[in-house]
Amino acid sequence: MNSRRKFLLNLGVGTLGMGLLPKIGLGSIAKTNKPIVLSTWDFGMQANAAAWTILSKGGTALDAVEQGVRLTEADPRERSVGYGGRPDRDGIVTLDACIMDDKANIGSVAGLQNIKHPISVARAVMEKTPHVMLVGDGALQFAKEQGFLEENLLTAESEAEWKEWLKTAKYAPVVNIENHDTIGMIALDDYGNLSGACTTSGMAYKMHGRVGDSPIIGAGLYVDNEIGAATATGHGEEVIRTVGSHLVVELMRQGRTPQKACEEAVRRIVKFTQNRGQSLDNIQVGFIALNKRGEYGAYCIHPGFNFAKYDRQGSELIKGQYFLKNK
Ligand code: ASP
């Protein structure tokens, strides 16, 4: 056996496995950029700051993503997440959220009413039940059993807007409403472990009972601690159709950078939309992704999508690159 082959076998990789190795050269192991946290949209800046206080003190990515997005959930000015979120067409605020850790533990809630922090209920589903997803009344019942307090989530502003909407009751989602929608957050901690969280009030004035991508593991969020993590925002139906976040992680597994993986997943959505004879005009989807080395990327269909990054280099709001270059 030649010495190169012996060397590879000692490393536990044959020539077949070589193709799967990250392209960094065996002699130059790239330094991991950790800790790092990424979030969707402008409000990710504030949420990342909360996550960073945990990550920078040696806290876990799981705690960081939960605490980070709780800030957005509690903020009534954010009209697409948690308290103050826009209601469904019947005037009821229903929340969707999910969480996933480095050991592939998952928890999620959908159609949850009257609880300000669906992400923490999702975490309780993950840690305290044999299940992975609770919906509607069952999710509320479980939350109350866990000591979460019921409160009215429909603020005067959201109620007034909904009443205005009722005058025409036209359901026509517009891309990049107010430049923020779902908060998806993914983080890599100092121990090299990844976790993610995703939380939303979903599409404004949706049908009662509609569930988007955000609470669906694989669609709105996915984490594989060997590879990376991804999360999505935008039209949930399109993200579910492509199991978008799982797709991004699998594309990274095949060797793509986070940036290229997000681009390919967006192209898949574009292709499916066109194949179905639908227009891209009002379909916006954005992905953010982070790999095990702390490299990151983002991509969306229309211009207007931002994401926030916080690492040792500081806190930054970054413009997402987009598919529709002619806009
Ligand atoms: N993805 C969310 C949903 O479909 C909404 C959004 O991010 O705008 O419910």
CSV table of C-alpha atoms and ligand atoms in Angstrom, one decimal:
chain,number,residue,atom,x,y,z
A,1,MET,CA,0.0,0.0,0.0
A,2,ASN,CA,1.5,3.4,-0.9
A,3,SER,CA,2.1,5.8,1.8
A,4,ARG,CA,-0.6,8.3,0.7
A,5,ARG,CA,-3.3,5.7,0.8
A,6,LYS,CA,-2.1,4.5,4.2
A,7,PHE,CA,-2.2,8.0,5.4
A,8,LEU,CA,-5.8,8.5,4.2
A,9,LEU,CA,-6.9,5.2,5.8
A,10,ASN,CA,-5.4,6.3,9.0
A,11,LEU,CA,-7.5,9.5,8.8
A,12,GLY,CA,-10.5,7.2,8.3
A,13,VAL,CA,-11.1,8.3,4.7
A,14,GLY,CA,-10.7,6.3,1.5
A,15,THR,CA,-10.3,7.9,-1.9
A,16,LEU,CA,-14.1,8.0,-2.1
A,17,GLY,CA,-14.4,10.0,1.1
A,18,MET,CA,-11.8,12.4,-0.2
A,19,GLY,CA,-14.3,14.0,-2.5
A,20,LEU,CA,-16.5,14.9,0.6
A,21,LEU,CA,-13.7,16.6,2.5
A,22,PRO,CA,-13.9,20.3,2.8
A,23,LYS,CA,-11.7,21.9,0.2
A,24,ILE,CA,-9.2,23.5,2.7
A,25,GLY,CA,-6.2,21.3,2.0
A,26,LEU,CA,-5.1,18.8,4.6
A,27,GLY,CA,-2.2,21.0,5.8
A,28,SER,CA,-4.3,24.1,6.4
A,29,ILE,CA,-7.2,23.6,8.7
A,30,ALA,CA,-9.3,26.7,8.4
A,31,LYS,CA,-10.0,28.5,11.7
A,32,THR,CA,-13.6,28.3,12.8
A,33,ASN,CA,-15.4,31.6,13.1
A,34,LYS,CA,-17.2,31.1,16.5
A,35,PRO,CA,-19.3,32.0,18.2
A,36,ILE,CA,-21.6,33.6,15.6
A,37,VAL,CA,-25.3,34.2,15.3
A,38,LEU,CA,-27.4,35.1,12.3
A,39,SER,CA,-31.0,36.3,12.1
A,40,THR,CA,-33.4,37.3,9.4
A,41,TRP,CA,-34.4,40.9,8.8
A,42,ASP,CA,-33.6,44.2,10.5
A,43,PHE,CA,-35.1,43.2,13.8
A,44,GLY,CA,-32.4,40.5,13.9
A,45,MET,CA,-30.0,43.2,15.1
A,46,GLN,CA,-31.7,43.6,18.4
A,47,ALA,CA,-32.3,39.8,18.8
A,48,ASN,CA,-28.7,39.0,17.9
A,49,ALA,CA,-27.4,41.4,20.6
A,50,ALA,CA,-29.4,39.4,23.2
A,51,ALA,CA,-28.1,36.1,21.8
A,52,TRP,CA,-24.6,37.5,21.7
A,53,THR,CA,-24.6,38.3,25.5
A,54,ILE,CA,-25.1,34.5,26.0
A,55,LEU,CA,-22.7,33.3,23.3
A,56,SER,CA,-19.9,35.6,24.3
A,57,LYS,CA,-20.0,34.3,27.9
A,58,GLY,CA,-19.7,30.7,26.8
A,59,GLY,CA,-23.4,30.0,26.7
A,60,THR,CA,-24.9,27.4,24.4
A,61,ALA,CA,-26.3,28.1,20.9
A,62,LEU,CA,-29.6,26.7,22.1
A,63,ASP,CA,-30.0,29.2,24.9
A,64,ALA,CA,-28.8,32.0,22.7
A,65,VAL,CA,-31.4,31.4,19.9
A,66,GLU,CA,-34.3,31.0,22.4
A,67,GLN,CA,-33.4,34.1,24.3
A,68,GLY,CA,-32.6,36.1,21.2
A,69,VAL,CA,-36.0,35.6,19.4
A,70,ARG,CA,-37.9,36.1,22.7
A,71,LEU,CA,-37.0,39.7,22.4
A,72,THR,CA,-38.7,40.0,19.1
A,73,GLU,CA,-41.7,38.0,20.3
A,74,ALA,CA,-42.2,40.4,23.2
A,75,ASP,CA,-41.9,43.6,21.1
A,76,PRO,CA,-45.4,44.9,20.1
A,77,ARG,CA,-43.8,47.1,17.4
A,78,GLU,CA,-42.8,44.0,15.5
A,79,ARG,CA,-46.1,43.2,13.8
A,80,SER,CA,-45.2,39.8,12.3
A,81,VAL,CA,-43.9,38.0,15.4
A,82,GLY,CA,-45.4,37.2,18.8
A,83,TYR,CA,-47.2,39.9,20.8
A,84,GLY,CA,-48.6,42.6,18.5
A,85,GLY,CA,-48.4,40.2,15.5
A,86,ARG,CA,-51.1,40.7,12.8
A,87,PRO,CA,-54.1,38.4,13.2
A,88,ASP,CA,-55.6,36.0,10.8
A,89,ARG,CA,-58.7,37.0,8.7
A,90,ASP,CA,-61.0,36.3,11.7
A,91,GLY,CA,-59.0,38.7,13.9
A,92,ILE,CA,-57.3,36.0,15.9
A,93,VAL,CA,-53.5,36.1,16.5
A,94,THR,CA,-52.1,32.6,16.0
A,95,LEU,CA,-48.4,31.9,16.4
A,96,ASP,CA,-46.0,29.3,14.9
A,97,ALA,CA,-42.5,28.5,16.2
A,98,CYS,CA,-39.9,25.8,16.2
A,99,ILE,CA,-36.5,25.1,17.7
A,100,MET,CA,-33.8,22.5,16.9
A,101,ASP,CA,-30.5,21.8,18.8
A,102,ASP,CA,-27.2,20.2,18.0
A,103,LYS,CA,-28.4,16.7,18.9
A,104,ALA,CA,-31.4,16.9,16.5
A,105,ASN,CA,-33.8,17.4,19.4
A,106,ILE,CA,-36.8,19.3,18.0
A,107,GLY,CA,-39.9,21.0,19.3
A,108,SER,CA,-42.6,23.0,17.6
A,109,VAL,CA,-46.0,24.6,18.1
A,110,ALA,CA,-48.5,25.8,15.5
A,111,GLY,CA,-51.6,27.9,15.7
A,112,LEU,CA,-50.9,28.8,19.3
A,113,GLN,CA,-53.1,31.5,20.8
A,114,ASN,CA,-52.7,33.9,23.7
A,115,ILE,CA,-49.1,32.9,24.7
A,116,LYS,CA,-46.4,35.5,24.1
A,117,HIS,CA,-43.5,33.2,23.8
A,118,PRO,CA,-44.2,30.3,21.4
A,119,ILE,CA,-40.5,29.6,21.1
A,120,SER,CA,-40.3,28.7,24.8
A,121,VAL,CA,-43.4,26.5,24.5
A,122,ALA,CA,-41.7,24.8,21.5
A,123,ARG,CA,-38.6,24.3,23.6
A,124,ALA,CA,-40.8,22.8,26.4
A,125,VAL,CA,-42.4,20.4,23.8
A,126,MET,CA,-38.8,19.4,22.8
A,127,GLU,CA,-37.6,18.9,26.4
A,128,LYS,CA,-40.7,17.7,28.3
A,129,THR,CA,-42.9,15.7,25.9
A,130,PRO,CA,-42.3,12.5,23.9
A,131,HIS,CA,-43.7,14.5,20.9
A,132,VAL,CA,-42.2,17.0,18.5
A,133,MET,CA,-45.2,19.2,17.6
A,134,LEU,CA,-48.3,20.4,19.3
A,135,VAL,CA,-51.0,22.5,17.6
A,136,GLY,CA,-53.9,24.8,18.4
A,137,ASP,CA,-55.9,24.0,21.6
A,138,GLY,CA,-53.5,21.1,22.6
A,139,ALA,CA,-50.5,23.4,22.4
A,140,LEU,CA,-52.3,26.0,24.5
A,141,GLN,CA,-53.3,23.4,27.1
A,142,PHE,CA,-49.7,22.2,27.3
A,143,ALA,CA,-48.4,25.8,27.6
A,144,LYS,CA,-50.8,26.5,30.5
A,145,GLU,CA,-49.8,23.2,32.2
A,146,GLN,CA,-46.2,24.4,31.9
A,147,GLY,CA,-47.0,27.7,33.6
A,148,PHE,CA,-47.1,30.0,30.6
A,149,LEU,CA,-49.7,32.8,31.2
A,150,GLU,CA,-52.5,33.5,28.8
A,151,GLU,CA,-52.7,37.0,27.6
A,152,ASN,CA,-54.3,39.0,24.8
A,153,LEU,CA,-51.8,39.3,21.9
A,154,LEU,CA,-53.9,41.5,19.7
A,155,THR,CA,-52.7,45.1,20.2
A,156,ALA,CA,-54.9,48.1,19.5
A,157,GLU,CA,-52.7,48.9,16.4
A,158,SER,CA,-53.0,45.4,14.9
A,159,GLU,CA,-56.7,45.4,15.6
A,160,ALA,CA,-57.3,48.7,13.9
A,161,GLU,CA,-55.3,47.6,10.9
A,162,TRP,CA,-57.3,44.4,10.7
A,163,LYS,CA,-60.6,46.3,10.8
A,164,GLU,CA,-59.3,48.4,8.0
A,165,TRP,CA,-58.4,45.3,6.0
A,166,LEU,CA,-61.9,43.9,6.6
A,167,LYS,CA,-63.4,46.7,4.5
A,168,THR,CA,-62.0,45.0,1.4
A,169,ALA,CA,-60.9,41.7,2.9
A,170,LYS,CA,-58.5,41.2,0.0
A,171,TYR,CA,-55.9,38.6,0.7
A,172,ALA,CA,-53.0,39.8,-1.4
A,173,PRO,CA,-49.6,39.3,0.4
A,174,VAL,CA,-47.1,41.9,-0.6
A,175,VAL,CA,-43.4,41.1,-0.6
A,176,ASN,CA,-41.2,42.5,2.1
A,177,ILE,CA,-44.1,44.0,4.1
A,178,GLU,CA,-42.4,46.6,6.4
A,179,ASN,CA,-39.1,44.9,5.8
A,180,HIS,CA,-39.6,42.2,8.4
A,181,ASP,CA,-41.5,39.0,8.8
A,182,THR,CA,-40.5,35.9,10.5
A,183,ILE,CA,-37.5,35.9,12.8
A,184,GLY,CA,-35.3,32.9,12.1
A,185,MET,CA,-32.1,32.7,14.1
A,186,ILE,CA,-29.2,30.2,13.8
A,187,ALA,CA,-26.1,30.2,15.9
A,188,LEU,CA,-22.7,28.4,16.4
A,189,ASP,CA,-21.4,28.5,20.0
A,190,ASP,CA,-17.9,28.4,21.4
A,191,TYR,CA,-18.1,24.6,21.7
A,192,GLY,CA,-18.7,24.3,18.0
A,193,ASN,CA,-22.4,23.4,18.4
A,194,LEU,CA,-25.2,24.7,16.2
A,195,SER,CA,-28.9,25.4,17.1
A,196,GLY,CA,-31.7,27.4,15.6
A,197,ALA,CA,-35.1,29.0,16.3
A,198,CYS,CA,-37.9,30.3,14.1
A,199,THR,CA,-41.0,32.2,15.3
A,200,THR,CA,-43.8,34.1,13.5
A,201,SER,CA,-47.4,35.2,13.5
A,202,GLY,CA,-47.4,34.0,9.9
A,203,MET,CA,-49.0,35.7,6.9
A,204,ALA,CA,-51.2,38.5,7.9
A,205,TYR,CA,-54.9,37.8,7.5
A,206,LYS,CA,-54.3,34.2,6.6
A,207,MET,CA,-57.2,31.7,6.8
A,208,HIS,CA,-57.8,30.5,10.4
A,209,GLY,CA,-55.9,27.3,10.8
A,210,ARG,CA,-53.3,28.0,8.1
A,211,VAL,CA,-49.8,26.8,9.1
A,212,GLY,CA,-46.8,28.2,7.3
A,213,ASP,CA,-43.2,26.9,7.1
A,214,SER,CA,-41.9,28.5,10.3
A,215,PRO,CA,-43.0,25.7,12.8
A,216,ILE,CA,-42.1,22.9,10.4
A,217,ILE,CA,-38.7,21.4,11.0
A,218,GLY,CA,-37.0,21.0,7.6
A,219,ALA,CA,-39.0,23.8,6.0
A,220,GLY,CA,-38.6,26.9,8.2
A,221,LEU,CA,-35.6,25.7,10.1
A,222,TYR,CA,-33.0,22.9,10.0
A,223,VAL,CA,-29.9,22.1,11.9
A,224,ASP,CA,-27.4,19.3,11.4
A,225,ASN,CA,-24.6,19.6,13.8
A,226,GLU,CA,-22.1,17.9,11.5
A,227,ILE,CA,-22.8,20.3,8.6
A,228,GLY,CA,-24.7,23.5,9.3
A,229,ALA,CA,-28.0,25.2,9.9
A,230,ALA,CA,-30.5,27.2,7.8
A,231,THR,CA,-33.7,29.1,8.3
A,232,ALA,CA,-36.2,30.7,6.0
A,233,THR,CA,-38.6,33.7,5.8
A,234,GLY,CA,-41.2,34.7,3.3
A,235,HIS,CA,-44.0,32.7,1.6
A,236,GLY,CA,-44.2,29.6,3.7
A,237,GLU,CA,-46.1,27.6,1.2
A,238,GLU,CA,-43.2,27.8,-1.2
A,239,VAL,CA,-40.7,26.9,1.5
A,240,ILE,CA,-42.7,23.9,2.5
A,241,ARG,CA,-43.0,22.8,-1.1
A,242,THR,CA,-39.2,22.5,-1.3
A,243,VAL,CA,-38.5,21.6,2.3
A,244,GLY,CA,-36.3,24.6,2.0
A,245,SER,CA,-34.1,24.7,5.1
A,246,HIS,CA,-33.4,21.0,4.9
A,247,LEU,CA,-32.5,21.4,1.3
A,248,VAL,CA,-30.0,24.2,2.1
A,249,VAL,CA,-28.3,22.0,4.7
A,250,GLU,CA,-28.2,19.0,2.4
A,251,LEU,CA,-26.6,21.2,-0.3
A,252,MET,CA,-24.0,22.3,2.2
A,253,ARG,CA,-23.4,18.6,2.9
A,254,GLN,CA,-22.7,18.1,-0.8
A,255,GLY,CA,-19.9,20.6,-0.5
A,256,ARG,CA,-21.6,23.9,-1.3
A,257,THR,CA,-20.7,27.0,0.7
A,258,PRO,CA,-23.7,28.5,2.7
A,259,GLN,CA,-24.0,31.2,0.0
A,260,LYS,CA,-24.2,28.8,-2.9
A,261,ALA,CA,-26.5,26.5,-1.0
A,262,CYS,CA,-29.0,29.3,-0.4
A,263,GLU,CA,-28.7,30.3,-4.0
A,264,GLU,CA,-29.5,26.8,-5.2
A,265,ALA,CA,-32.5,26.5,-2.9
A,266,VAL,CA,-33.9,29.8,-4.1
A,267,ARG,CA,-33.4,28.7,-7.7
A,268,ARG,CA,-35.4,25.5,-6.8
A,269,ILE,CA,-38.3,27.6,-5.6
A,270,VAL,CA,-38.2,29.8,-8.7
A,271,LYS,CA,-38.2,26.7,-10.9
A,272,PHE,CA,-41.2,25.1,-9.0
A,273,THR,CA,-43.1,28.4,-9.2
A,274,GLN,CA,-42.5,28.8,-12.9
A,275,ASN,CA,-43.3,25.1,-13.6
A,276,ARG,CA,-46.6,25.6,-11.8
A,277,GLY,CA,-47.4,28.6,-14.1
A,278,GLN,CA,-47.3,31.0,-11.2
A,279,SER,CA,-45.8,34.5,-11.2
A,280,LEU,CA,-42.8,35.4,-9.1
A,281,ASP,CA,-44.1,38.9,-8.7
A,282,ASN,CA,-45.5,38.5,-5.2
A,283,ILE,CA,-43.4,35.6,-4.0
A,284,GLN,CA,-40.6,36.4,-1.7
A,285,VAL,CA,-38.5,33.8,0.1
A,286,GLY,CA,-35.2,34.4,1.8
A,287,PHE,CA,-32.8,31.9,3.3
A,288,ILE,CA,-29.9,32.4,5.7
A,289,ALA,CA,-27.3,29.6,6.3
A,290,LEU,CA,-24.3,28.9,8.6
A,291,ASN,CA,-21.9,26.1,8.3
A,292,LYS,CA,-19.9,24.3,11.0
A,293,ARG,CA,-16.9,26.6,10.4
A,294,GLY,CA,-18.9,29.7,11.0
A,295,GLU,CA,-19.1,30.7,7.3
A,296,TYR,CA,-22.4,32.1,6.3
A,297,GLY,CA,-24.6,33.2,3.4
A,298,ALA,CA,-28.0,34.4,2.4
A,299,TYR,CA,-30.1,34.7,-0.7
A,300,CYS,CA,-33.7,35.7,-1.7
A,301,ILE,CA,-35.9,36.1,-4.7
A,302,HIS,CA,-36.6,39.9,-4.6
A,303,PRO,CA,-34.4,42.7,-3.4
A,304,GLY,CA,-35.2,44.0,0.1
A,305,PHE,CA,-34.2,41.1,2.3
A,306,ASN,CA,-31.7,41.9,5.1
A,307,PHE,CA,-30.1,39.7,7.7
A,308,ALA,CA,-28.2,40.5,10.8
A,309,LYS,CA,-24.8,38.9,11.9
A,310,TYR,CA,-23.0,39.1,15.2
A,311,ASP,CA,-19.6,37.6,15.7
A,312,ARG,CA,-16.2,38.7,17.1
A,313,GLN,CA,-15.9,41.2,14.3
A,314,GLY,CA,-19.1,42.9,15.6
A,315,SER,CA,-22.7,43.4,14.8
A,316,GLU,CA,-23.8,44.0,11.2
A,317,LEU,CA,-26.9,44.3,9.0
A,318,ILE,CA,-26.2,42.7,5.7
A,319,LYS,CA,-28.2,43.1,2.4
A,320,GLY,CA,-29.2,39.7,1.1
A,321,GLN,CA,-28.2,39.1,-2.5
A,322,TYR,CA,-31.2,38.3,-4.7
A,323,PHE,CA,-32.3,36.3,-7.8
A,324,LEU,CA,-34.3,39.0,-9.7
A,325,LYS,CA,-31.4,41.2,-10.7
A,326,ASN,CA,-33.4,43.2,-13.1
A,327,LYS,CA,-35.6,44.8,-10.3
B,1,ASP,N1,-42.7,32.3,6.6
B,1,ASP,C1,-43.8,32.9,7.3
B,1,ASP,C2,-45.1,32.1,7.0
B,1,ASP,O1,-45.2,31.7,5.9
B,1,ASP,C3,-44.1,34.3,7.0
B,1,ASP,C4,-42.9,35.2,6.7
B,1,ASP,O2,-41.8,34.9,7.0
B,1,ASP,O3,-43.2,36.3,6.1
B,1,ASP,O4,-45.9,32.0,7.8
